[in-house]
Amino acid sequence: MSPPDPILDPDDRSAARYRDAFLISLAVIVLEISYTRVFSFKLLYYFTYVLIGLCLLGLGTGGVAVTLVRSLRDGAPGRVIASATTVAAAAILLGYFVVAWTPLNLLLMARQASSGAASSALPEVLKFAFVIAVLFVPFLAAGVALAKIFSSQPARFARLYLADLVGAGLGCALVVPLMQWITPPGVVFLAGFLIAVVAWSGAPPANASLAWGRRGLALVLLLGALLPSRLPDPVPDEAKPALHGTAAGFSQWSPVFRVDVLPPSFSKPVVRFLVHDGQLGSALYAYDGNPASLGRYDASDRSYPFRLVGDDPRVAIIGSAGGNEILASLRFGSPSVTGIELNPVTVSLLREHFADFTGHVADDPRVNLINADGRSYLKATDEEFDLVWLVAPDSYAAMNAATSGAFVLSESYLYTEEMILDAMARLSDGGVLTAQFGELDFENKPNRTLRFLSTARNALERRGVDDFASHVLVARSGKRMMGSSTILLSEKAFTESDVAALEDAAQSVDGGALEYAKLRPGDSSVRPVIELDRGELDRWYTDHAFDVEGIDDDRPFFWNFVRFADLWTGEGGANVVTVEEGIGERLLFAFLFIAILFAAVVLTAPVFLLRATWNEIPGKARAALYFGALGIGFMLIELSLIQKLSLFLGYPTYSLTVTLFALLMSTGLGSLLSDRFSADGPRVFRFLVAGVALTTLVLQLSISQLVAHGIGWPFPLRVLLTISLIAPLGLCMGGFMPLGMRALARPGTHQSELVAWCWAINGFFSVVGSCLTTILSMSLGFKAVLALGVAVYAIGVTAVPRQRVAPGG
């Protein structure tokens, strides 16, 4: 019998390491997702994306630390893991308070930096860097613990990797209900408690006081998770002024967005504004239950669609929010109003918390208030409507023009060609589809209106409508700066009486005007996308300052108006005026640059700091290519699948939890099964690449059919189908990591260092891959990104040496 590896202690050969890998991975994924929710409230969305991404670099840094630092590399695994998790748990406890109490103004920072006023931006840069550093620590410490677990037992890598993936998969399944039960801040503390359990149950410390300190740390974190209402609320960024100096009358977190209800206004009617993730959104209006008291809607742009749909219209409202459009529908005599709202908290305001204030409108027999995704509801129902009304459901209100820049880097399936087709399919004969958007500068940059019109033109042409101009009307209201537009579409050509009715309605509205009707020739900033023939229109798109071409389900980035080529020049670049004109995209590229630079510096550190040892380790270049490709390829496929399945599952959070749960669990099982594999050289890897390619192709074909036909099926059936489709892909993907470790980090003098370094490479390039997925999806579409993910795996396998890969131990 060969002597034991000197870096292992007896505890490392027990189930403790499997438990530790499971709990740490569960805690890390829960911490990441819950902090994403916390920072979506505190910051604008794209800053959240950058901040969380930078912190996740800590996981890879932990692997390099285990390679470089002698005490981490040579120390007893039990003690290193216990110490690292103690640091992680303490950093989570202290970090939340830093996050909550540190005021930031990152939009000002970005604008000052982009305008060359770097010195003015320095205070905000330093505060942002401090927050990043505080959040970086728990991910770094968790990365150290995981890297030590894997490097101390390379022969059991496949089983340890299984424990890691099962923990992450279970965390994905639990995090959404946990955020509903104990709020995102409470879930942050729960993540800290889980990591503290690893520290508490690990190797006993040198003195009793440290042991009691670990127990006390775990207890404090557990109390924070159980009593989330006692935790301080995060202070929103200065770019989100709605809650500054105002005490909300009601606040509640949800996995979709947090809702705060402001005190009642002194205006008539009395209004209670809703704040969504720190930004003004919709509003609750005082209502006495009598539609006759709603005369204000007669002079509102909410009256526009009702001038075209006749008497007793059946209405479906996508994004009913605080019920403003529900009240308008009742005012105009609708006998049936279906309000579809994504956020369950918003629905509860009308049904429970503010039912008296809103006149129990949700209990009106004419009103059917539904908590669902609007697109999925339309696909599932067989009901017909005279009016389907999109009330800027992503930006929460048509007049909320200044805040929707938070969605520049996020996708929206509510404005795509396919969504318009789904909505038109639910219209009655002569029915109208209406979309309303806030516009920052309608005269010069009606970007939202132009993009929706471009998309609608594509959709109606797919339905056989050749003369788009006869089937669309556009009206305005409010000022040209900070006003709103209303787009009305119908499969029947609009008549002279329709145009006259809309003109008459606009005369009663403040700032109202008919912007476009084919029967009223004249200048309009929206006329080109409606009337130009295809050849001229393509040239117009190319010459236009902003990207306003139509979008579809494969590239659903409605809010991305700046071409990547124009980020640092022209309208969308150096002359940034609004949050929709390049800030989000520029931050995305800045993050990609920082992530690559950071990874390059950290990953090459062993070359300079451990030169003699490093020169003795074989196969480093092959390992870098292979595990880097795994990190990027996995993220390209994973994130694309999450987006493509969100339509089928009918709710964004379902897509995240079900898809990740299925993929991570099946990947873990694939890791376990890889122990049985024995192959000559890269043959088994080529087999796995072929499996990934085939299962990805099947998913591509299946998802389109499932979206077309299966959205209305029972939810448990949709979940089972999703899991059954993803599982074969996960089984194939799960074999790459353990087989690669066996092929590229073979037993030798410095095997543990190479395993830790390979783990770090995979972690770093996973972060880079998540950023690349967003950029490439915006440029190429999700189908191309999925294919590219398979290609990246194929490139990675070329690094596998031709020697025989033995079965695992």
PDB file of N, CA and C in Angstrom, residues 429-475:
ATOM      1  N   ASP A 429     -62.531  39.996 -34.721  1.00  0.00           N
ATOM      2  CA  ASP A 429     -62.586  40.625 -36.037  1.00  0.00           C
ATOM      3  C   ASP A 429     -62.672  42.136 -35.855  1.00  0.00           C
ATOM      4  N   GLY A 430     -61.677  42.842 -36.370  1.00  0.00           N
ATOM      5  CA  GLY A 430     -61.637  44.289 -36.209  1.00  0.00           C
ATOM      6  C   GLY A 430     -61.005  44.742 -34.916  1.00  0.00           C
ATOM      7  N   GLY A 431     -60.463  43.794 -34.125  1.00  0.00           N
ATOM      8  CA  GLY A 431     -59.827  44.141 -32.861  1.00  0.00           C
ATOM      9  C   GLY A 431     -58.544  44.930 -33.060  1.00  0.00           C
ATOM     10  N   VAL A 432     -58.084  45.561 -31.980  1.00  0.00           N
ATOM     11  CA  VAL A 432     -56.929  46.461 -32.036  1.00  0.00           C
ATOM     12  C   VAL A 432     -55.891  46.036 -31.008  1.00  0.00           C
ATOM     13  N   LEU A 433     -54.644  45.978 -31.446  1.00  0.00           N
ATOM     14  CA  LEU A 433     -53.505  45.805 -30.549  1.00  0.00           C
ATOM     15  C   LEU A 433     -52.900  47.180 -30.311  1.00  0.00           C
ATOM     16  N   THR A 434     -52.762  47.558 -29.052  1.00  0.00           N
ATOM     17  CA  THR A 434     -52.253  48.882 -28.698  1.00  0.00           C
ATOM     18  C   THR A 434     -51.012  48.739 -27.827  1.00  0.00           C
ATOM     19  N   ALA A 435     -49.979  49.508 -28.136  1.00  0.00           N
ATOM     20  CA  ALA A 435     -48.778  49.582 -27.304  1.00  0.00           C
ATOM     21  C   ALA A 435     -48.513  51.039 -26.975  1.00  0.00           C
ATOM     22  N   GLN A 436     -48.166  51.312 -25.724  1.00  0.00           N
ATOM     23  CA  GLN A 436     -47.873  52.679 -25.304  1.00  0.00           C
ATOM     24  C   GLN A 436     -46.490  52.723 -24.659  1.00  0.00           C
ATOM     25  N   PHE A 437     -45.722  53.733 -25.044  1.00  0.00           N
ATOM     26  CA  PHE A 437     -44.358  53.883 -24.539  1.00  0.00           C
ATOM     27  C   PHE A 437     -44.118  55.329 -24.131  1.00  0.00           C
ATOM     28  N   GLY A 438     -43.347  55.506 -23.076  1.00  0.00           N
ATOM     29  CA  GLY A 438     -42.794  56.819 -22.797  1.00  0.00           C
ATOM     30  C   GLY A 438     -41.641  57.077 -23.747  1.00  0.00           C
ATOM     31  N   GLU A 439     -41.499  58.324 -24.175  1.00  0.00           N
ATOM     32  CA  GLU A 439     -40.384  58.707 -25.048  1.00  0.00           C
ATOM     33  C   GLU A 439     -39.669  59.905 -24.452  1.00  0.00           C
ATOM     34  N   LEU A 440     -38.342  59.808 -24.358  1.00  0.00           N
ATOM     35  CA  LEU A 440     -37.569  60.911 -23.806  1.00  0.00           C
ATOM     36  C   LEU A 440     -37.530  62.119 -24.747  1.00  0.00           C
ATOM     37  N   ASP A 441     -37.435  61.850 -26.034  1.00  0.00           N
ATOM     38  CA  ASP A 441     -37.331  62.932 -27.015  1.00  0.00           C
ATOM     39  C   ASP A 441     -37.994  62.461 -28.306  1.00  0.00           C
ATOM     40  N   PHE A 442     -39.295  62.593 -28.396  1.00  0.00           N
ATOM     41  CA  PHE A 442     -40.020  62.057 -29.540  1.00  0.00           C
ATOM     42  C   PHE A 442     -39.628  62.754 -30.836  1.00  0.00           C
ATOM     43  N   GLU A 443     -39.335  64.019 -30.759  1.00  0.00           N
ATOM     44  CA  GLU A 443     -39.029  64.777 -31.969  1.00  0.00           C
ATOM     45  C   GLU A 443     -37.778  64.247 -32.670  1.00  0.00           C
ATOM     46  N   ASN A 444     -36.751  63.931 -31.891  1.00  0.00           N
ATOM     47  CA  ASN A 444     -35.460  63.553 -32.468  1.00  0.00           C
ATOM     48  C   ASN A 444     -35.112  62.079 -32.312  1.00  0.00           C
ATOM     49  N   LYS A 445     -35.593  61.453 -31.244  1.00  0.00           N
ATOM     50  CA  LYS A 445     -35.179  60.072 -30.960  1.00  0.00           C
ATOM     51  C   LYS A 445     -36.355  59.249 -30.426  1.00  0.00           C
ATOM     52  N   PRO A 446     -37.357  59.010 -31.245  1.00  0.00           N
ATOM     53  CA  PRO A 446     -38.471  58.174 -30.781  1.00  0.00           C
ATOM     54  C   PRO A 446     -38.113  56.683 -30.890  1.00  0.00           C
ATOM     55  N   ASN A 447     -37.032  56.297 -30.217  1.00  0.00           N
ATOM     56  CA  ASN A 447     -36.437  54.981 -30.454  1.00  0.00           C
ATOM     57  C   ASN A 447     -37.385  53.827 -30.136  1.00  0.00           C
ATOM     58  N   ARG A 448     -38.091  53.925 -29.023  1.00  0.00           N
ATOM     59  CA  ARG A 448     -38.982  52.835 -28.636  1.00  0.00           C
ATOM     60  C   ARG A 448     -40.113  52.674 -29.650  1.00  0.00           C
ATOM     61  N   THR A 449     -40.672  53.790 -30.050  1.00  0.00           N
ATOM     62  CA  THR A 449     -41.766  53.755 -31.018  1.00  0.00           C
ATOM     63  C   THR A 449     -41.291  53.204 -32.359  1.00  0.00           C
ATOM     64  N   LEU A 450     -40.132  53.669 -32.816  1.00  0.00           N
ATOM     65  CA  LEU A 450     -39.609  53.202 -34.095  1.00  0.00           C
ATOM     66  C   LEU A 450     -39.329  51.694 -34.063  1.00  0.00           C
ATOM     67  N   ARG A 451     -38.736  51.219 -32.974  1.00  0.00           N
ATOM     68  CA  ARG A 451     -38.430  49.787 -32.914  1.00  0.00           C
ATOM     69  C   ARG A 451     -39.699  48.952 -32.880  1.00  0.00           C
ATOM     70  N   PHE A 452     -40.688  49.380 -32.122  1.00  0.00           N
ATOM     71  CA  PHE A 452     -41.927  48.598 -32.076  1.00  0.00           C
ATOM     72  C   PHE A 452     -42.618  48.617 -33.438  1.00  0.00           C
ATOM     73  N   LEU A 453     -42.611  49.761 -34.105  1.00  0.00           N
ATOM     74  CA  LEU A 453     -43.202  49.828 -35.443  1.00  0.00           C
ATOM     75  C   LEU A 453     -42.451  48.925 -36.419  1.00  0.00           C
ATOM     76  N   SER A 454     -41.125  48.910 -36.343  1.00  0.00           N
ATOM     77  CA  SER A 454     -40.343  48.026 -37.216  1.00  0.00           C
ATOM     78  C   SER A 454     -40.702  46.570 -36.963  1.00  0.00           C
ATOM     79  N   THR A 455     -40.825  46.211 -35.682  1.00  0.00           N
ATOM     80  CA  THR A 455     -41.178  44.840 -35.319  1.00  0.00           C
ATOM     81  C   THR A 455     -42.587  44.503 -35.773  1.00  0.00           C
ATOM     82  N   ALA A 456     -43.501  45.434 -35.569  1.00  0.00           N
ATOM     83  CA  ALA A 456     -44.890  45.208 -35.970  1.00  0.00           C
ATOM     84  C   ALA A 456     -45.013  45.047 -37.478  1.00  0.00           C
ATOM     85  N   ARG A 457     -44.251  45.826 -38.227  1.00  0.00           N
ATOM     86  CA  ARG A 457     -44.290  45.696 -39.688  1.00  0.00           C
ATOM     87  C   ARG A 457     -43.846  44.291 -40.114  1.00  0.00           C
ATOM     88  N   ASN A 458     -42.774  43.809 -39.501  1.00  0.00           N
ATOM     89  CA  ASN A 458     -42.318  42.451 -39.814  1.00  0.00           C
ATOM     90  C   ASN A 458     -43.382  41.416 -39.470  1.00  0.00           C
ATOM     91  N   ALA A 459     -44.012  41.599 -38.314  1.00  0.00           N
ATOM     92  CA  ALA A 459     -45.012  40.626 -37.858  1.00  0.00           C
ATOM     93  C   ALA A 459     -46.232  40.615 -38.778  1.00  0.00           C
ATOM     94  N   LEU A 460     -46.744  41.790 -39.129  1.00  0.00           N
ATOM     95  CA  LEU A 460     -47.938  41.824 -39.973  1.00  0.00           C
ATOM     96  C   LEU A 460     -47.644  41.322 -41.385  1.00  0.00           C
ATOM     97  N   GLU A 461     -46.441  41.543 -41.862  1.00  0.00           N
ATOM     98  CA  GLU A 461     -46.076  40.981 -43.159  1.00  0.00           C
ATOM     99  C   GLU A 461     -46.078  39.463 -43.102  1.00  0.00           C
ATOM    100  N   ARG A 462     -45.674  38.898 -41.947  1.00  0.00           N
ATOM    101  CA  ARG A 462     -45.725  37.443 -41.787  1.00  0.00           C
ATOM    102  C   ARG A 462     -47.167  36.936 -41.775  1.00  0.00           C
ATOM    103  N   ARG A 463     -48.094  37.798 -41.399  1.00  0.00           N
ATOM    104  CA  ARG A 463     -49.514  37.416 -41.409  1.00  0.00           C
ATOM    105  C   ARG A 463     -50.175  37.730 -42.753  1.00  0.00           C
ATOM    106  N   GLY A 464     -49.398  38.157 -43.721  1.00  0.00           N
ATOM    107  CA  GLY A 464     -49.930  38.391 -45.058  1.00  0.00           C
ATOM    108  C   GLY A 464     -50.413  39.792 -45.313  1.00  0.00           C
ATOM    109  N   VAL A 465     -50.105  40.743 -44.419  1.00  0.00           N
ATOM    110  CA  VAL A 465     -50.503  42.138 -44.617  1.00  0.00           C
ATOM    111  C   VAL A 465     -49.436  42.836 -45.446  1.00  0.00           C
ATOM    112  N   ASP A 466     -49.775  43.232 -46.655  1.00  0.00           N
ATOM    113  CA  ASP A 466     -48.807  43.849 -47.558  1.00  0.00           C
ATOM    114  C   ASP A 466     -48.703  45.361 -47.361  1.00  0.00           C
ATOM    115  N   ASP A 467     -49.809  46.001 -47.055  1.00  0.00           N
ATOM    116  CA  ASP A 467     -49.839  47.464 -46.925  1.00  0.00           C
ATOM    117  C   ASP A 467     -49.862  47.825 -45.445  1.00  0.00           C
ATOM    118  N   PHE A 468     -48.710  47.738 -44.792  1.00  0.00           N
ATOM    119  CA  PHE A 468     -48.631  47.982 -43.350  1.00  0.00           C
ATOM    120  C   PHE A 468     -49.170  49.366 -42.991  1.00  0.00           C
ATOM    121  N   ALA A 469     -48.917  50.345 -43.825  1.00  0.00           N
ATOM    122  CA  ALA A 469     -49.290  51.723 -43.508  1.00  0.00           C
ATOM    123  C   ALA A 469     -50.788  51.884 -43.282  1.00  0.00           C
ATOM    124  N   SER A 470     -51.600  51.037 -43.938  1.00  0.00           N
ATOM    125  CA  SER A 470     -53.050  51.148 -43.772  1.00  0.00           C
ATOM    126  C   SER A 470     -53.536  50.496 -42.482  1.00  0.00           C
ATOM    127  N   HIS A 471     -52.647  49.792 -41.794  1.00  0.00           N
ATOM    128  CA  HIS A 471     -53.054  49.016 -40.620  1.00  0.00           C
ATOM    129  C   HIS A 471     -52.435  49.547 -39.336  1.00  0.00           C
ATOM    130  N   VAL A 472     -51.907  50.762 -39.378  1.00  0.00           N
ATOM    131  CA  VAL A 472     -51.265  51.321 -38.195  1.00  0.00           C
ATOM    132  C   VAL A 472     -51.628  52.790 -38.047  1.00  0.00           C
ATOM    133  N   LEU A 473     -51.829  53.194 -36.813  1.00  0.00           N
ATOM    134  CA  LEU A 473     -51.999  54.599 -36.451  1.00  0.00           C
ATOM    135  C   LEU A 473     -51.070  54.888 -35.271  1.00  0.00           C
ATOM    136  N   VAL A 474     -50.556  56.109 -35.212  1.00  0.00           N
ATOM    137  CA  VAL A 474     -49.679  56.520 -34.113  1.00  0.00           C
ATOM    138  C   VAL A 474     -50.162  57.874 -33.600  1.00  0.00           C
ATOM    139  N   ALA A 475     -50.317  57.970 -32.284  1.00  0.00           N
ATOM    140  CA  ALA A 475     -50.715  59.234 -31.663  1.00  0.00           C
ATOM    141  C   ALA A 475     -49.739  59.566 -30.536  1.00  0.00           C
TER     142      ALA A 475
END
